Coordinates of C-alpha atoms in Angstrom, one line a residue:
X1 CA 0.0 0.0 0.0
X2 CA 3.0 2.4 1.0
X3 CA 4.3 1.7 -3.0
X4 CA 1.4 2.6 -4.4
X5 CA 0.8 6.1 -2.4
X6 CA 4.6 7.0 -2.9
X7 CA 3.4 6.2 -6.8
X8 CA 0.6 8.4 -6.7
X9 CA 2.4 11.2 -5.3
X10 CA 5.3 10.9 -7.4
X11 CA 2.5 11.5 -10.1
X12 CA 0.8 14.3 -8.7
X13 CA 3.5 16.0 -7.9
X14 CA 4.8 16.7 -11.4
X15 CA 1.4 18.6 -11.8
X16 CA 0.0 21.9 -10.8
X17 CA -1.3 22.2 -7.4
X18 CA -4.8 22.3 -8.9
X19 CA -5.1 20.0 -11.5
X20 CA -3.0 17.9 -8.5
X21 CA -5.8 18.9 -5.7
X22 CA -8.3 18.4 -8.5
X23 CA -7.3 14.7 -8.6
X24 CA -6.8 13.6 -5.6
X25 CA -10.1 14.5 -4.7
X26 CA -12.0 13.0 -8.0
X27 CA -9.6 9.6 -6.8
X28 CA -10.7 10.2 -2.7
X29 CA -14.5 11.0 -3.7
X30 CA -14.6 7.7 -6.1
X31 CA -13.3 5.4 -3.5
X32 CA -15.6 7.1 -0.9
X33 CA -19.3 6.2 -2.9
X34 CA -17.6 3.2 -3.4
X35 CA -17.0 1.8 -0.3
X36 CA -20.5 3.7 0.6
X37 CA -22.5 1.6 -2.0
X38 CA -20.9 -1.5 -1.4
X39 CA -21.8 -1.0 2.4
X40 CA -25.4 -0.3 1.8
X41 CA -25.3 -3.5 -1.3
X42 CA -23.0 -5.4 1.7
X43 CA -27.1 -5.1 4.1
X44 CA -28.1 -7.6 1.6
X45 CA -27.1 -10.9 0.6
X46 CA -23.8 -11.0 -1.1
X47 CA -23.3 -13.5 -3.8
X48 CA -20.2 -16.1 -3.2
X49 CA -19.8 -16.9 -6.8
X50 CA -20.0 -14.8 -9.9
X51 CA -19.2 -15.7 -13.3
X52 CA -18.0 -14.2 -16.5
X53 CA -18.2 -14.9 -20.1
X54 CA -16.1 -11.7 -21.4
X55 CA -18.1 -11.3 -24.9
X56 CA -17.3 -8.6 -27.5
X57 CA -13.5 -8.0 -27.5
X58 CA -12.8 -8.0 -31.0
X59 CA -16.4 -6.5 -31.7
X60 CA -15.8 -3.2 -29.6
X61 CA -11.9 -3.2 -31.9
X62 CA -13.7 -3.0 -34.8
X63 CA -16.4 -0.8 -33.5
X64 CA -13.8 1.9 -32.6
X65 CA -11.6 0.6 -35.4
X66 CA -9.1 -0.6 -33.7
X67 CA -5.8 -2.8 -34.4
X68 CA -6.6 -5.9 -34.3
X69 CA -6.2 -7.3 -30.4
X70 CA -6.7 -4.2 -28.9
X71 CA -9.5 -5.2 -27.7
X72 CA -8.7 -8.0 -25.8
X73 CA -5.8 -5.8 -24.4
X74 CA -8.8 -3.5 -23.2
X75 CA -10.5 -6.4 -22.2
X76 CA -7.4 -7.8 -19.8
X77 CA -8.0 -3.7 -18.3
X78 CA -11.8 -4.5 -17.9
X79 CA -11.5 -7.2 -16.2
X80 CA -9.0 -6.3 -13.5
X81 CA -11.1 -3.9 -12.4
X82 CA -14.1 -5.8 -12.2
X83 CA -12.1 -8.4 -9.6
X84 CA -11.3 -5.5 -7.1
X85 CA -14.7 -4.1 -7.3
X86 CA -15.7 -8.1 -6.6
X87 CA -12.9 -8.6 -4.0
X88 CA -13.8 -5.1 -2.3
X89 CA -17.6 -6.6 -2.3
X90 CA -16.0 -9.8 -0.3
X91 CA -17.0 -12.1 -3.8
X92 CA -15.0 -15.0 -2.7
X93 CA -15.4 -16.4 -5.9
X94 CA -14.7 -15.5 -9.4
X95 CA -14.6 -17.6 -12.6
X96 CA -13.9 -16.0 -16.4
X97 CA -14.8 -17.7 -19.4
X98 CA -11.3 -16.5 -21.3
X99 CA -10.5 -18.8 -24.2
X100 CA -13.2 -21.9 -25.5
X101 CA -12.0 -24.5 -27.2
X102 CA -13.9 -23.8 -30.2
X103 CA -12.2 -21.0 -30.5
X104 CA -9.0 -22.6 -32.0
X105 CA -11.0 -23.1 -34.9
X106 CA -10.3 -19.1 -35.7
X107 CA -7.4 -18.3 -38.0
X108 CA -3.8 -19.9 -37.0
X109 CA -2.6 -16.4 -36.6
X110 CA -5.1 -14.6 -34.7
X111 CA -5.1 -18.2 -32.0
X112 CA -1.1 -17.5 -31.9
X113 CA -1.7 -13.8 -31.2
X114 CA -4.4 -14.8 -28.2
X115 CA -1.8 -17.3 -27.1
X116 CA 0.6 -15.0 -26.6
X117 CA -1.6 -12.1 -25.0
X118 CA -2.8 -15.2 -22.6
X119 CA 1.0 -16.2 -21.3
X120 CA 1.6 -12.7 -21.2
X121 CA -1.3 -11.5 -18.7
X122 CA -0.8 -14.8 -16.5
X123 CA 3.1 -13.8 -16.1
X124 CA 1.1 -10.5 -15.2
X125 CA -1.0 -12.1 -12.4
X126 CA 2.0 -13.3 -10.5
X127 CA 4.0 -10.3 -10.4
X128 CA 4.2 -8.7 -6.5
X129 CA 2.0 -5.9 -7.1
X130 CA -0.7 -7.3 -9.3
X131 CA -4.6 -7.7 -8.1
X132 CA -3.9 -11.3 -7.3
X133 CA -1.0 -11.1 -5.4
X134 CA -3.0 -7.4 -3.6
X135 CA -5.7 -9.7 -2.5
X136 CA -4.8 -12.9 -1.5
X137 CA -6.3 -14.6 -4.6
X138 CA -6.3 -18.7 -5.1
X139 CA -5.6 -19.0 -9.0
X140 CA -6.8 -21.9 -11.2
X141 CA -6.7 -23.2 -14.9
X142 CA -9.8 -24.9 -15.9
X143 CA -10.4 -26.7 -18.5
X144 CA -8.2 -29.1 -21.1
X145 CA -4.7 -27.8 -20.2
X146 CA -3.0 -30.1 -22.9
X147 CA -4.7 -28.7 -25.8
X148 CA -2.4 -25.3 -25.0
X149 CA 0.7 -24.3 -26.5
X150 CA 3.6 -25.8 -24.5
X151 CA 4.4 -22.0 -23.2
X152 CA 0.8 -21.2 -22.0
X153 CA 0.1 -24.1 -20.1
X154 CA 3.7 -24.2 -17.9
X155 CA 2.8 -20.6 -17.3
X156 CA -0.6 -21.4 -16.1
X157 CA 1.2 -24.6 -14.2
X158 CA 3.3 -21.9 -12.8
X159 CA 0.8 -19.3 -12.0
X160 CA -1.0 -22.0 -9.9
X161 CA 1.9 -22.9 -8.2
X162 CA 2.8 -19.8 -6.7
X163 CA -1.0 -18.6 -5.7
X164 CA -1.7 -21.8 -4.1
X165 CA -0.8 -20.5 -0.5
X166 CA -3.5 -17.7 -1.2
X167 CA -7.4 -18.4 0.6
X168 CA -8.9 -15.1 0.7
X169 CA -10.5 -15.9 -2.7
X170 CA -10.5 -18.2 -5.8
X171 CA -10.0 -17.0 -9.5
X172 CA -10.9 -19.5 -12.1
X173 CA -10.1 -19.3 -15.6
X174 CA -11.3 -21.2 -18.0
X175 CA -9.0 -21.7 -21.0
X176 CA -9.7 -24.6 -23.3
X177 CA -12.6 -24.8 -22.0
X178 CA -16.2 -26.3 -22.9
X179 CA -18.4 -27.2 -20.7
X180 CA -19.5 -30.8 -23.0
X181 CA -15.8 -31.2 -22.8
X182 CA -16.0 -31.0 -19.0
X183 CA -18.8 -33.1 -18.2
X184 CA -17.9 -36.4 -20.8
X185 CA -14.1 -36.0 -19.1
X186 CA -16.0 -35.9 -15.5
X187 CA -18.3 -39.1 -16.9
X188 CA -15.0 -41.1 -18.2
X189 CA -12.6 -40.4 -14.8
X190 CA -16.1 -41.7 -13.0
X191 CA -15.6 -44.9 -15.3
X192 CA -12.6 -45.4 -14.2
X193 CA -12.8 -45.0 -11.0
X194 CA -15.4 -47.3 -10.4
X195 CA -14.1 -50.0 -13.1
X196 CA -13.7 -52.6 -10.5
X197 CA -17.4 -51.8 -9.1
X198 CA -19.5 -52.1 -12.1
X199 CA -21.6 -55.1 -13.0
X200 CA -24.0 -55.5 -15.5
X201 CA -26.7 -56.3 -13.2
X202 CA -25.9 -53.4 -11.3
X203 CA -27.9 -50.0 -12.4
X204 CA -27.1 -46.3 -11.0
X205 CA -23.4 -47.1 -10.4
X206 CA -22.5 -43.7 -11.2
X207 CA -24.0 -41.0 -9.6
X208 CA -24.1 -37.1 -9.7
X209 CA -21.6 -36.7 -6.8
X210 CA -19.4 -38.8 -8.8
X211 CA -19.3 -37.2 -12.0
X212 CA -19.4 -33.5 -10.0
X213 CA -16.4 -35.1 -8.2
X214 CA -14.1 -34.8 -11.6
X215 CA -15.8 -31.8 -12.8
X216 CA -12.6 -28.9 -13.5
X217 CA -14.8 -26.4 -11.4
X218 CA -15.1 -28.7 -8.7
X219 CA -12.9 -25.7 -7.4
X220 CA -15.6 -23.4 -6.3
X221 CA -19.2 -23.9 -5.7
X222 CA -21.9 -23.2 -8.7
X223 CA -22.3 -19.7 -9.9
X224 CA -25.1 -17.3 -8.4
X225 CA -25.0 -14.9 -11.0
X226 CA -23.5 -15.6 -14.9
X227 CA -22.7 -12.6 -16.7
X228 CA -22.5 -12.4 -20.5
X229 CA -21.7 -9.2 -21.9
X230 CA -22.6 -7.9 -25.6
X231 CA -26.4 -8.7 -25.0
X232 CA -26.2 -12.4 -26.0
X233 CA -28.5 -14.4 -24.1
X234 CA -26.5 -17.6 -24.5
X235 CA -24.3 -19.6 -22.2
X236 CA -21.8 -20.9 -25.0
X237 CA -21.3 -24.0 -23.8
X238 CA -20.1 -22.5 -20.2
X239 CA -20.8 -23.7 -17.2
X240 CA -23.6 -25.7 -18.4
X241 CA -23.8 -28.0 -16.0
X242 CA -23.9 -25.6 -12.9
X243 CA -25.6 -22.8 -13.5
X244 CA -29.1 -24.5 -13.6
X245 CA -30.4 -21.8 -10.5
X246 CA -27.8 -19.2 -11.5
X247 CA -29.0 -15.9 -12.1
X248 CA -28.4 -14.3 -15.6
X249 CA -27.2 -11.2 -16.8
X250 CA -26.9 -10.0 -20.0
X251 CA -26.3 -6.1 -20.1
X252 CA -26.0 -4.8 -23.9
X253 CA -21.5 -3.1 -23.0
X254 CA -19.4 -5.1 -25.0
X255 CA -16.8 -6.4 -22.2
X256 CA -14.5 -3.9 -22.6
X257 CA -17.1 -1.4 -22.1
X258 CA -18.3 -2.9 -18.4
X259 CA -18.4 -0.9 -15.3
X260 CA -19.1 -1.2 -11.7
X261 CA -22.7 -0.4 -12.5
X262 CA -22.9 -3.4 -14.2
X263 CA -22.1 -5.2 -11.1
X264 CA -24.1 -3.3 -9.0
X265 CA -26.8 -4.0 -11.3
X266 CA -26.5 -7.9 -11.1
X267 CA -26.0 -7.8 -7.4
X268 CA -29.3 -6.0 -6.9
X269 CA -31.0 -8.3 -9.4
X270 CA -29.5 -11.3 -7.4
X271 CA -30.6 -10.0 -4.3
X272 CA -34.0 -9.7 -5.7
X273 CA -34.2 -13.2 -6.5
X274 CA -32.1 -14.9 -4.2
X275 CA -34.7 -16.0 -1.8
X276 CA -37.1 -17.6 -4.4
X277 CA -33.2 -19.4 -5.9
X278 CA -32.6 -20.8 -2.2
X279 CA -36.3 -22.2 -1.8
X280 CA -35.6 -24.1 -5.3
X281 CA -32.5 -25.5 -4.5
X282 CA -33.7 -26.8 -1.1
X283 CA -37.0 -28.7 -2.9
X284 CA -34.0 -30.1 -5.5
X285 CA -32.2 -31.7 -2.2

């Protein structure tokens, strides 16, 4: 914390004392209705798990006509800021939809380029001062780590590694990801668990706490609210499986476009709904 207010007024103090004093208040006020709204949103319930499918990178680059990537650099922005605002709320619990694996079916060069803006922000999330290391934060890879790029996945490997003594939150990223993929790799690991145990005669031998048992998000509990930016209402094959009481949000921002009013948004809609979502999952047990 002493860094980053040595930073700040290292900054400020290359600028006039008014456009200095002019800052620092617009920075103090921000934090300050903030910290106010999340203390009046904090008198409600507070969801454990939200989830992200980050839709509309390359859309908002060639909305603002863009390079090509810039987006997904804005994106990488976005998206930091929506984990403090989460981590400030006490969200103990975040999972991002970053990379499907459908989406190697895109062009050869723009996968490369992805791959390489992937290794690059997860040698980002390890460094000292980033948001991960600022707030205790668990990190985990989801998804079919061997379908990555030899580079990617030993910085993922690596990434895991050093964030594993972390427990004030998890972060889960899902990179080769589907959630079909998931739940037919969760069925086969049952098979073979239970190899010795099945018979022929014998029906049921697998059952949902076994296949949930290999799930890759067996990491974190299901999702109470699944946000998709860009306006799509689909799920994409994410979190298919576990978001069958999950609250969902679709606000119209491409995701480099979202704010903390977006979160605010899906917290109060949460809220809203949450008691009706607990009586239905108590009537499902």
């Amino acid at each position: 914390m002493w860094t980053v207010v040595v930073k700040r007024t290292q900054i400020f103090g290359l600028m006039g004392n008014k456009e200095n004093q002019n800052l620092l208040t617009s920075y103090n006020l921000g934090n300050i209705a903030r910290r106010l709204l999340f203390g009046i949103l904090s008198m409600g319930p507070i969801p454990d798990h939200i989830a992200f499918i980050m839709d509309g990178n390359r859309r908002y680059s060639k909305k603002n006509k863009l390079e090509e990537g810039t987006g997904h650099n804005l994106g990488f922005t976005a998206l930091t800021s929506m984990l403090k605002y989460c981590y400030e709320l006490e969200v103990k619990y975040i999972t991002v939809y970053a990379f499907s694996i459908d989406n190697f079916k895109r062009r050869p060069e723009e996968v490369k380029s992805l791959m390489e803006l992937i290794r690059e922000k997860i040698e980002s999330l390890i460094k000292e001062d980033s948001i991960v290391n600022q707030h205790g934060v668990r990190v985990y890879f989801v998804g079919d780590l061997k379908l990555l790029d030899d580079s990617v996945r030993l910085a993922a490997e690596k990434a895991m590694e050093v964030t594993a003594g972390n427990s004030k939150a998890v972060l889960s990223i899902c990179i080769a990801y589907t959630s079909t993929n998931e739940i037919v790799n969760a069925v086969e690991q049952s098979c073979v668990e239970k190899w010795d145990e099945l018979d022929s005669s014998t029906k049921n031998s697998i059952s949902v706490m076994d296949v949930e048992k290999h799930m890759y998000m067996r990491v974190a509990p299901n999702p109470d609210i699944v946000v998709r930016t860009s306006g799509e209402n689909r799920l994409s094959n994410f979190l298919l499986w576990q978001s069958a009481n999950s609250i969902l949000y679709n606000p119209a921002a491409l995701w480099p476009e979202i704010g903390l009013r977006h979160l605010v948004w899906a917290v109060l809609n949460f809220q809203r709904n949450q008691a009706c979502l607990e009586t239905k999952k108590k009537q499902q047990h």
